[in-house]
Amino acid sequence: METAAEDASAEEALRRRPDAGVLTGVCAGLGRYTGTDPVLWRVAFCLTGLAGTVGVLLYVGAWLAMRDAAGGPAMAEQLLNRRVPARAVPVLLASALAVATALSLVGGVSWGTLVLAAPLVLGLLTAHGRGVELQREFRSLPSLLRRHAPPPPAPEPEPAPAYYNPAQPWAQAPAGPIDLAVLGGGARPADPGAAEPENPEAPAGPGKPDEPCRPARKRRPQGVRLLAFAFWAAVATAGAFLLATGEFSLATLVGPQTGPLYLGSVAVIIGLALVVGAWAGDPRGLAAAGVLVAAVLVAAAATDLTGLRFGEAQWRPRTVAEAQRPFELTGGSAELDLTGLDLEPGAQVEVNARVAFGGVEVVVPPEALVRVHGTSAFGEIRVDEAMRSGPRLDVRETLAPASEGDDGRAPVLDVTLSSYVGDLEVRREKA
């Protein structure tokens, strides 16, 4: 009977809390069930999501196994037609994370292994420090999953109060509870000699019997700011990375080679500080710093941050070798002037320019045969007098040489332009 009561109490505690959550209330429910800050669960899901979307899969699995705020059956319970004990949910999450960490070791240790192992180790240490017998929990998982108890029934909605106005005799009294105050004629008229009632919206004072006086909540002393310790630990880690690689540049910290490993180490430092902040110290600011580091980590793993260029650019190649190098700009406006090229008759030069967000204007010499290929996810492409605008643009145009002569002996410029969102233009040099 005691075990059944404990299971019922656990199932009552482990529910999704959409009113206190950010997305679906999964982290808020897990935080309340385990007695930890929901921010720790959010940081753990975000970090593990960087390693092959493992965190996304774990979040979806937790959402499937947890019941809603009203105690209705979870999605997994409805699909399997059996009850999923509340104790099994965190153990399943830890087991799945351990399997993902082991699979990441195939082929060697990588930054993904560090990202997966850090929340796993920190979570197990935190649970052990709170008196949870990890060996017993993991051994009991097969027996918990073998239970064939039926899922709980969906809670029936409480009947809403119905109102019947006796002043409307043609109205039929509805089924269900009836507000007797309305049936009795509503509020009584005020007595002219009586004192005016108190403001019902005024807060109840200590002497009012309707609401007992609640003691003032004691604020926990904040202590030392842990954000400063995390900052200096990140600086020390940066120095260690610079000394270990021998390259004292920004690419070591945010580049595609060692940047994810360094940023993952900083994320682990912030996670450790958050765990310590649950017992001592002041953890304010750590959650925002963790979200910022996670965003930079995602960007560093997806692209080369050191190669981003913003602003205005003017490219004026003078030789064929200079014209054949790629011209790239992340955001802004650029001008590519090809009129200064020393082109020989019959020569063929390939020119590539890319502005991710913004615009680029290409000026070509009049004596060249220009073949233009422009692509843009959304924007405008103008080639001389021809213009197209809208989404998913793919334009191919050819500009004949302006000067008379043998077109076969005219130099050829193959101009390739690309952009995500921007305006691309190719025009002749003005006479």
Short mmCIF file of C-alpha atoms in Angstrom, two decimals:
data_model
loop_
_atom_site.label_atom_id
_atom_site.label_comp_id
_atom_site.label_asym_id
_atom_site.label_seq_id
_atom_site.Cartn_x
_atom_site.Cartn_y
_atom_site.Cartn_z
CA MET A 1 0.00 0.00 0.00
CA GLU A 2 2.87 2.38 0.79
CA THR A 3 4.46 1.72 -2.60
CA ALA A 4 1.17 2.36 -4.38
CA ALA A 5 0.76 5.62 -2.48
CA GLU A 6 4.30 6.67 -3.43
CA ASP A 7 3.64 5.87 -7.10
CA ALA A 8 0.42 7.88 -7.03
CA SER A 9 2.22 10.82 -5.43
CA ALA A 10 5.00 10.62 -8.06
CA GLU A 11 2.51 10.51 -10.92
CA GLU A 12 0.77 13.51 -9.41
CA ALA A 13 4.09 15.44 -9.35
CA LEU A 14 5.41 14.48 -12.81
CA ARG A 15 3.18 16.40 -15.17
CA ARG A 16 3.74 18.94 -17.89
CA ARG A 17 3.35 22.47 -16.57
CA PRO A 18 2.47 24.71 -19.54
CA ASP A 19 1.56 27.59 -17.23
CA ALA A 20 5.14 27.72 -15.88
CA GLY A 21 6.96 26.55 -19.00
CA VAL A 22 8.37 28.15 -22.14
CA LEU A 23 7.16 25.73 -24.84
CA THR A 24 5.17 22.77 -23.56
CA GLY A 25 6.00 22.73 -19.85
CA VAL A 26 8.24 19.64 -20.00
CA CYS A 27 11.23 21.27 -18.27
CA ALA A 28 8.98 22.92 -15.68
CA GLY A 29 7.40 19.53 -14.89
CA LEU A 30 10.76 17.76 -14.67
CA GLY A 31 12.14 20.53 -12.47
CA ARG A 32 9.21 20.28 -10.06
CA TYR A 33 9.41 16.48 -9.97
CA THR A 34 13.17 16.40 -9.29
CA GLY A 35 13.26 19.50 -7.10
CA THR A 36 15.67 21.38 -9.39
CA ASP A 37 15.55 24.61 -11.34
CA PRO A 38 13.82 24.16 -14.73
CA VAL A 39 16.59 26.28 -16.26
CA LEU A 40 19.01 23.40 -15.71
CA TRP A 41 16.78 21.10 -17.75
CA ARG A 42 16.46 23.70 -20.52
CA VAL A 43 20.24 24.16 -20.69
CA ALA A 44 20.74 20.38 -20.77
CA PHE A 45 18.26 19.91 -23.64
CA CYS A 46 19.82 22.82 -25.57
CA LEU A 47 23.37 21.52 -25.14
CA THR A 48 22.54 17.95 -26.12
CA GLY A 49 20.57 19.30 -29.07
CA LEU A 50 23.85 20.50 -30.57
CA ALA A 51 25.14 16.94 -30.93
CA GLY A 52 23.13 15.50 -33.78
CA THR A 53 19.79 16.81 -32.42
CA VAL A 54 19.97 14.33 -29.53
CA GLY A 55 18.42 16.88 -27.18
CA VAL A 56 15.47 17.39 -29.52
CA LEU A 57 14.77 13.66 -29.54
CA LEU A 58 15.07 13.48 -25.75
CA TYR A 59 12.68 16.42 -25.37
CA VAL A 60 10.14 14.79 -27.66
CA GLY A 61 10.48 11.52 -25.74
CA ALA A 62 9.89 13.29 -22.42
CA TRP A 63 6.84 15.04 -23.88
CA LEU A 64 5.43 11.69 -25.03
CA ALA A 65 5.96 10.04 -21.64
CA MET A 66 4.69 12.86 -19.40
CA ARG A 67 1.04 13.46 -18.62
CA ASP A 68 -0.67 16.78 -19.10
CA ALA A 69 -1.41 19.27 -16.35
CA ALA A 70 -4.85 17.74 -15.69
CA GLY A 71 -3.41 14.24 -15.19
CA GLY A 72 -4.68 12.82 -18.45
CA PRO A 73 -2.90 9.85 -20.02
CA ALA A 74 0.38 10.59 -21.77
CA MET A 75 0.73 10.09 -25.50
CA ALA A 76 3.00 7.09 -24.95
CA GLU A 77 0.45 5.54 -22.59
CA GLN A 78 -2.26 5.93 -25.21
CA LEU A 79 -0.08 4.42 -27.95
CA LEU A 80 1.11 1.47 -25.82
CA ASN A 81 -2.19 1.07 -23.93
CA ARG A 82 -0.34 0.70 -20.65
CA ARG A 83 0.70 2.88 -17.76
CA VAL A 84 4.17 4.48 -17.82
CA PRO A 85 5.36 4.95 -14.20
CA ALA A 86 6.64 8.40 -13.32
CA ARG A 87 9.88 6.94 -11.90
CA ALA A 88 10.72 5.48 -15.30
CA VAL A 89 10.74 8.80 -17.18
CA PRO A 90 13.99 10.34 -15.80
CA VAL A 91 15.68 6.92 -15.86
CA LEU A 92 14.73 6.50 -19.52
CA LEU A 93 16.12 9.95 -20.31
CA ALA A 94 19.41 9.15 -18.56
CA SER A 95 19.65 5.76 -20.30
CA ALA A 96 19.01 7.27 -23.73
CA LEU A 97 21.60 9.98 -23.10
CA ALA A 98 24.13 7.35 -21.98
CA VAL A 99 23.54 5.33 -25.16
CA ALA A 100 23.96 8.46 -27.30
CA THR A 101 27.20 9.29 -25.49
CA ALA A 102 28.53 5.78 -26.09
CA LEU A 103 27.63 5.93 -29.79
CA SER A 104 29.43 9.28 -30.11
CA LEU A 105 32.66 7.55 -29.10
CA VAL A 106 32.64 5.55 -32.33
CA GLY A 107 35.48 6.95 -34.38
CA GLY A 108 37.10 8.78 -31.47
CA VAL A 109 36.31 11.44 -28.90
CA SER A 110 34.84 14.61 -30.38
CA TRP A 111 33.26 17.79 -29.08
CA GLY A 112 29.87 16.06 -29.43
CA THR A 113 30.99 13.51 -26.84
CA LEU A 114 31.82 16.33 -24.43
CA VAL A 115 28.47 18.02 -25.03
CA LEU A 116 26.59 14.78 -24.35
CA ALA A 117 28.70 13.54 -21.44
CA ALA A 118 28.66 16.80 -19.45
CA PRO A 119 24.88 16.90 -18.72
CA LEU A 120 24.86 13.14 -18.10
CA VAL A 121 27.66 13.24 -15.53
CA LEU A 122 26.33 16.39 -13.86
CA GLY A 123 22.82 14.96 -13.66
CA LEU A 124 23.97 11.68 -12.14
CA LEU A 125 26.17 13.46 -9.59
CA THR A 126 23.32 15.78 -8.64
CA ALA A 127 20.90 12.87 -8.20
CA HIS A 128 23.45 10.94 -6.11
CA GLY A 129 24.07 14.01 -3.95
CA ARG A 130 20.34 14.22 -3.24
CA GLY A 131 20.20 10.66 -1.97
CA VAL A 132 18.93 8.85 -5.08
CA GLU A 133 20.21 5.27 -5.33
CA LEU A 134 21.19 5.21 -8.99
CA GLN A 135 21.94 1.50 -9.09
CA ARG A 136 18.51 0.64 -7.71
CA GLU A 137 16.76 3.00 -10.11
CA PHE A 138 18.44 1.59 -13.20
CA ARG A 139 17.90 -2.01 -12.07
CA SER A 140 14.20 -1.36 -11.49
CA LEU A 141 13.68 0.06 -15.00
CA PRO A 142 12.98 -3.32 -16.72
CA SER A 143 10.40 -4.27 -14.07
CA LEU A 144 8.75 -0.85 -14.38
CA LEU A 145 8.44 -1.21 -18.13
CA ARG A 146 7.06 -4.78 -17.89
CA ARG A 147 4.02 -3.65 -15.96
CA HIS A 148 0.77 -4.06 -17.86
CA ALA A 149 -1.39 -1.74 -15.79
CA PRO A 150 -3.93 0.15 -17.92
CA PRO A 151 -3.37 3.85 -18.55
CA PRO A 152 -5.28 6.29 -16.38
CA PRO A 153 -8.62 7.49 -17.74
CA ALA A 154 -8.94 10.97 -19.09
CA PRO A 155 -10.29 13.37 -16.44
CA GLU A 156 -13.87 14.39 -16.95
CA PRO A 157 -14.41 18.13 -17.25
CA GLU A 158 -16.14 19.72 -14.32
CA PRO A 159 -19.65 20.96 -15.07
CA ALA A 160 -19.78 24.69 -15.63
CA PRO A 161 -22.38 26.61 -13.60
CA ALA A 162 -25.51 27.47 -15.54
CA TYR A 163 -27.58 30.55 -14.86
CA TYR A 164 -31.37 30.95 -15.03
CA ASN A 165 -32.93 34.38 -15.02
CA PRO A 166 -36.48 34.24 -13.55
CA ALA A 167 -37.21 37.64 -15.11
CA GLN A 168 -37.39 35.82 -18.46
CA PRO A 169 -40.29 33.37 -18.03
CA TRP A 170 -39.97 32.16 -21.59
CA ALA A 171 -36.44 30.86 -20.90
CA GLN A 172 -36.13 27.22 -19.93
CA ALA A 173 -34.00 26.32 -16.93
CA PRO A 174 -30.90 24.46 -18.22
CA ALA A 175 -29.60 21.23 -16.81
CA GLY A 176 -26.83 21.40 -14.25
CA PRO A 177 -26.13 23.56 -11.19
CA ILE A 178 -27.99 26.83 -10.93
CA ASP A 179 -26.74 29.98 -9.26
CA LEU A 180 -29.17 30.42 -6.37
CA ALA A 181 -28.19 34.07 -5.98
CA VAL A 182 -29.41 34.78 -9.49
CA LEU A 183 -32.51 32.66 -8.96
CA GLY A 184 -33.30 34.60 -5.81
CA GLY A 185 -33.34 37.90 -7.63
CA GLY A 186 -29.69 38.89 -7.66
CA ALA A 187 -28.08 41.26 -5.18
CA ARG A 188 -30.21 42.86 -2.48
CA PRO A 189 -30.82 46.59 -2.71
CA ALA A 190 -28.67 48.64 -0.43
CA ASP A 191 -30.17 49.96 2.80
CA PRO A 192 -30.10 53.79 2.79
CA GLY A 193 -29.33 53.89 6.46
CA ALA A 194 -26.64 51.28 6.38
CA ALA A 195 -23.01 52.06 5.97
CA GLU A 196 -21.45 51.65 2.57
CA PRO A 197 -19.72 48.31 2.08
CA GLU A 198 -16.02 48.15 1.84
CA ASN A 199 -14.33 48.08 -1.51
CA PRO A 200 -14.43 44.43 -2.60
CA GLU A 201 -11.31 44.92 -4.67
CA ALA A 202 -9.29 46.15 -1.70
CA PRO A 203 -6.78 43.58 -0.43
CA ALA A 204 -7.68 41.79 2.75
CA GLY A 205 -5.81 43.07 5.77
CA PRO A 206 -4.32 41.09 8.62
CA GLY A 207 -7.45 41.43 10.69
CA LYS A 208 -9.86 40.12 8.09
CA PRO A 209 -11.01 36.54 8.66
CA ASP A 210 -11.49 35.85 4.93
CA GLU A 211 -7.81 35.56 4.20
CA PRO A 212 -5.22 34.66 6.83
CA CYS A 213 -2.17 36.84 7.17
CA ARG A 214 0.70 35.21 5.34
CA PRO A 215 4.17 35.62 6.76
CA ALA A 216 6.64 37.54 4.66
CA ARG A 217 8.76 35.25 2.53
CA LYS A 218 12.36 35.27 3.59
CA ARG A 219 14.77 35.93 0.80
CA ARG A 220 17.70 33.58 0.58
CA PRO A 221 21.01 35.42 0.80
CA GLN A 222 22.44 35.57 -2.68
CA GLY A 223 26.10 35.22 -1.80
CA VAL A 224 28.92 35.48 -4.30
CA ARG A 225 28.08 36.08 -7.95
CA LEU A 226 28.90 32.87 -9.83
CA LEU A 227 28.85 34.63 -13.18
CA ALA A 228 32.22 36.24 -12.39
CA PHE A 229 33.76 32.84 -11.62
CA ALA A 230 32.37 31.42 -14.85
CA PHE A 231 33.79 34.39 -16.79
CA TRP A 232 37.30 34.04 -15.43
CA ALA A 233 37.16 30.26 -15.88
CA ALA A 234 36.23 30.83 -19.55
CA VAL A 235 39.15 33.27 -19.90
CA ALA A 236 41.53 30.73 -18.39
CA THR A 237 40.18 28.05 -20.73
CA ALA A 238 40.72 30.39 -23.69
CA GLY A 239 44.34 30.90 -22.67
CA ALA A 240 44.82 27.14 -22.38
CA PHE A 241 43.39 26.63 -25.88
CA LEU A 242 45.63 29.34 -27.36
CA LEU A 243 48.72 27.85 -25.74
CA ALA A 244 47.80 24.30 -26.75
CA THR A 245 47.24 25.15 -30.42
CA GLY A 246 50.04 27.69 -30.70
CA GLU A 247 47.82 30.00 -32.77
CA PHE A 248 46.93 33.22 -31.01
CA SER A 249 43.97 34.24 -33.14
CA LEU A 250 40.19 34.50 -32.93
CA ALA A 251 39.87 31.46 -35.20
CA THR A 252 41.14 29.27 -32.37
CA LEU A 253 38.16 30.22 -30.17
CA VAL A 254 35.31 30.51 -32.68
CA GLY A 255 36.71 28.89 -35.83
CA PRO A 256 35.28 25.72 -37.36
CA GLN A 257 38.18 23.54 -36.17
CA THR A 258 38.59 24.20 -32.43
CA GLY A 259 35.78 26.70 -31.83
CA PRO A 260 33.04 24.12 -31.03
CA LEU A 261 35.34 22.37 -28.56
CA TYR A 262 36.18 25.61 -26.73
CA LEU A 263 32.61 26.89 -26.71
CA GLY A 264 31.41 23.48 -25.51
CA SER A 265 33.89 23.75 -22.60
CA VAL A 266 32.49 27.19 -21.73
CA ALA A 267 28.96 25.76 -21.80
CA VAL A 268 30.05 23.02 -19.39
CA ILE A 269 31.56 25.64 -17.08
CA ILE A 270 28.28 27.56 -17.05
CA GLY A 271 26.38 24.33 -16.41
CA LEU A 272 28.61 23.53 -13.41
CA ALA A 273 28.05 27.05 -12.08
CA LEU A 274 24.27 26.59 -12.43
CA VAL A 275 24.44 23.33 -10.48
CA VAL A 276 26.48 25.00 -7.73
CA GLY A 277 24.03 27.91 -7.72
CA ALA A 278 21.22 25.55 -6.69
CA TRP A 279 22.86 25.29 -3.24
CA ALA A 280 25.16 28.28 -2.81
CA GLY A 281 26.11 31.52 -4.47
CA ASP A 282 24.21 33.86 -6.74
CA PRO A 283 23.34 32.22 -10.11
CA ARG A 284 21.84 35.36 -11.67
CA GLY A 285 22.94 35.93 -15.24
CA LEU A 286 24.17 32.38 -15.81
CA ALA A 287 21.07 31.31 -17.76
CA ALA A 288 21.37 34.24 -20.17
CA ALA A 289 25.10 33.58 -20.58
CA GLY A 290 24.40 29.90 -21.26
CA VAL A 291 21.83 30.73 -23.95
CA LEU A 292 24.28 33.16 -25.58
CA VAL A 293 27.13 30.62 -25.55
CA ALA A 294 24.81 27.95 -26.95
CA ALA A 295 23.78 30.25 -29.81
CA VAL A 296 27.42 31.05 -30.65
CA LEU A 297 28.23 27.34 -30.45
CA VAL A 298 25.52 26.51 -32.96
CA ALA A 299 26.75 29.26 -35.28
CA ALA A 300 30.38 28.13 -34.97
CA ALA A 301 29.44 24.54 -35.77
CA ALA A 302 27.31 25.58 -38.77
CA THR A 303 29.58 28.16 -40.40
CA ASP A 304 32.96 29.85 -40.21
CA LEU A 305 32.39 32.88 -38.01
CA THR A 306 35.82 34.29 -38.82
CA GLY A 307 34.87 34.51 -42.48
CA LEU A 308 31.84 36.74 -41.96
CA ARG A 309 32.11 40.15 -43.62
CA PHE A 310 29.72 43.08 -43.20
CA GLY A 311 29.56 46.60 -44.56
CA GLU A 312 30.46 48.04 -47.96
CA ALA A 313 33.00 46.56 -50.37
CA GLN A 314 34.54 47.72 -53.63
CA TRP A 315 36.32 45.12 -55.74
CA ARG A 316 38.42 46.27 -58.70
CA PRO A 317 40.48 43.37 -60.01
CA ARG A 318 43.25 44.25 -62.48
CA THR A 319 44.42 40.83 -63.57
CA VAL A 320 42.66 37.61 -64.56
CA ALA A 321 44.00 35.86 -61.45
CA GLU A 322 42.47 38.54 -59.21
CA ALA A 323 39.13 38.30 -61.03
CA GLN A 324 38.91 34.54 -60.63
CA ARG A 325 39.14 34.57 -56.85
CA PRO A 326 35.74 34.43 -55.07
CA PHE A 327 34.24 37.73 -53.93
CA GLU A 328 32.10 37.22 -50.81
CA LEU A 329 30.22 39.53 -48.44
CA THR A 330 27.92 38.33 -45.64
CA GLY A 331 25.81 41.46 -45.40
CA GLY A 332 25.92 44.90 -47.00
CA SER A 333 26.45 46.31 -50.46
CA ALA A 334 29.29 45.65 -52.89
CA GLU A 335 30.49 46.94 -56.25
CA LEU A 336 32.50 44.72 -58.59
CA ASP A 337 34.20 46.74 -61.33
CA LEU A 338 35.58 44.55 -64.14
CA THR A 339 36.35 47.36 -66.54
CA GLY A 340 39.99 47.53 -65.49
CA LEU A 341 40.73 43.92 -66.54
CA ASP A 342 43.38 43.39 -69.17
CA LEU A 343 41.45 40.99 -71.41
CA GLU A 344 42.99 39.42 -74.47
CA PRO A 345 40.86 38.51 -77.52
CA GLY A 346 39.31 35.05 -77.08
CA ALA A 347 40.13 34.86 -73.37
CA GLN A 348 37.54 33.32 -71.02
CA VAL A 349 37.35 34.44 -67.39
CA GLU A 350 35.06 33.07 -64.68
CA VAL A 351 33.93 35.55 -62.03
CA ASN A 352 32.01 34.54 -58.86
CA ALA A 353 30.45 37.02 -56.44
CA ARG A 354 28.21 36.27 -53.48
CA VAL A 355 26.44 38.66 -51.11
CA ALA A 356 24.28 36.74 -48.65
CA PHE A 357 22.15 39.69 -47.53
CA GLY A 358 22.33 42.98 -49.40
CA GLY A 359 23.18 43.84 -52.97
CA VAL A 360 25.97 43.71 -55.52
CA GLU A 361 26.47 45.76 -58.69
CA VAL A 362 28.75 44.40 -61.43
CA VAL A 363 30.15 46.71 -64.13
CA VAL A 364 31.45 44.89 -67.21
CA PRO A 365 33.58 46.24 -70.09
CA PRO A 366 31.79 46.94 -73.41
CA GLU A 367 34.11 44.83 -75.56
CA ALA A 368 33.40 41.55 -73.68
CA LEU A 369 30.77 38.88 -74.26
CA VAL A 370 29.13 38.50 -70.84
CA ARG A 371 27.20 35.41 -69.77
CA VAL A 372 25.34 36.01 -66.51
CA HIS A 373 23.92 33.40 -64.13
CA GLY A 374 22.20 34.89 -61.09
CA THR A 375 20.34 33.11 -58.27
CA SER A 376 18.54 34.59 -55.28
CA ALA A 377 16.13 33.17 -52.71
CA PHE A 378 14.27 36.46 -52.70
CA GLY A 379 15.06 39.80 -54.25
CA GLU A 380 15.70 41.34 -57.65
CA ILE A 381 18.06 40.51 -60.52
CA ARG A 382 18.70 43.08 -63.22
CA VAL A 383 20.84 42.35 -66.30
CA ASP A 384 21.16 45.47 -68.43
CA GLU A 385 17.53 46.29 -69.31
CA ALA A 386 16.03 42.94 -68.28
CA MET A 387 14.74 42.69 -64.71
CA ARG A 388 13.08 39.99 -62.61
CA SER A 389 11.99 40.10 -58.97
CA GLY A 390 10.38 37.75 -56.48
CA PRO A 391 11.27 34.50 -54.71
CA ARG A 392 13.51 31.68 -55.98
CA LEU A 393 15.08 33.56 -58.85
CA ASP A 394 17.31 31.81 -61.39
CA VAL A 395 18.26 34.10 -64.26
CA ARG A 396 20.50 33.36 -67.23
CA GLU A 397 21.22 36.20 -69.66
CA THR A 398 23.86 36.95 -72.29
CA LEU A 399 25.14 40.41 -73.18
CA ALA A 400 26.67 40.71 -76.64
CA PRO A 401 29.78 42.88 -77.01
CA ALA A 402 28.98 46.49 -77.71
CA SER A 403 31.82 47.02 -80.21
CA GLU A 404 31.60 45.62 -83.72
CA GLY A 405 33.83 42.76 -84.70
CA ASP A 406 34.14 39.00 -84.62
CA ASP A 407 32.20 37.75 -81.62
CA GLY A 408 34.28 34.58 -81.55
CA ARG A 409 37.42 36.59 -80.84
CA ALA A 410 35.78 38.76 -78.15
CA PRO A 411 36.79 38.01 -74.55
CA VAL A 412 34.18 36.09 -72.57
CA LEU A 413 33.18 36.82 -69.00
CA ASP A 414 31.19 34.12 -67.17
CA VAL A 415 29.69 36.05 -64.23
CA THR A 416 27.99 33.98 -61.49
CA LEU A 417 26.08 35.89 -58.81
CA SER A 418 24.23 34.48 -55.79
CA SER A 419 22.36 35.85 -52.80
CA TYR A 420 19.86 34.79 -50.16
CA VAL A 421 18.03 38.10 -49.96
CA GLY A 422 19.31 40.96 -52.07
CA ASP A 423 19.49 42.83 -55.36
CA LEU A 424 21.89 41.71 -58.11
CA GLU A 425 22.70 43.94 -61.06
CA VAL A 426 24.96 43.61 -64.11
CA ARG A 427 25.38 46.59 -66.40
CA ARG A 428 27.73 47.90 -69.08
CA GLU A 429 30.25 50.60 -68.41
CA LYS A 430 28.79 54.00 -69.16
CA ALA A 431 30.38 55.69 -72.14
#
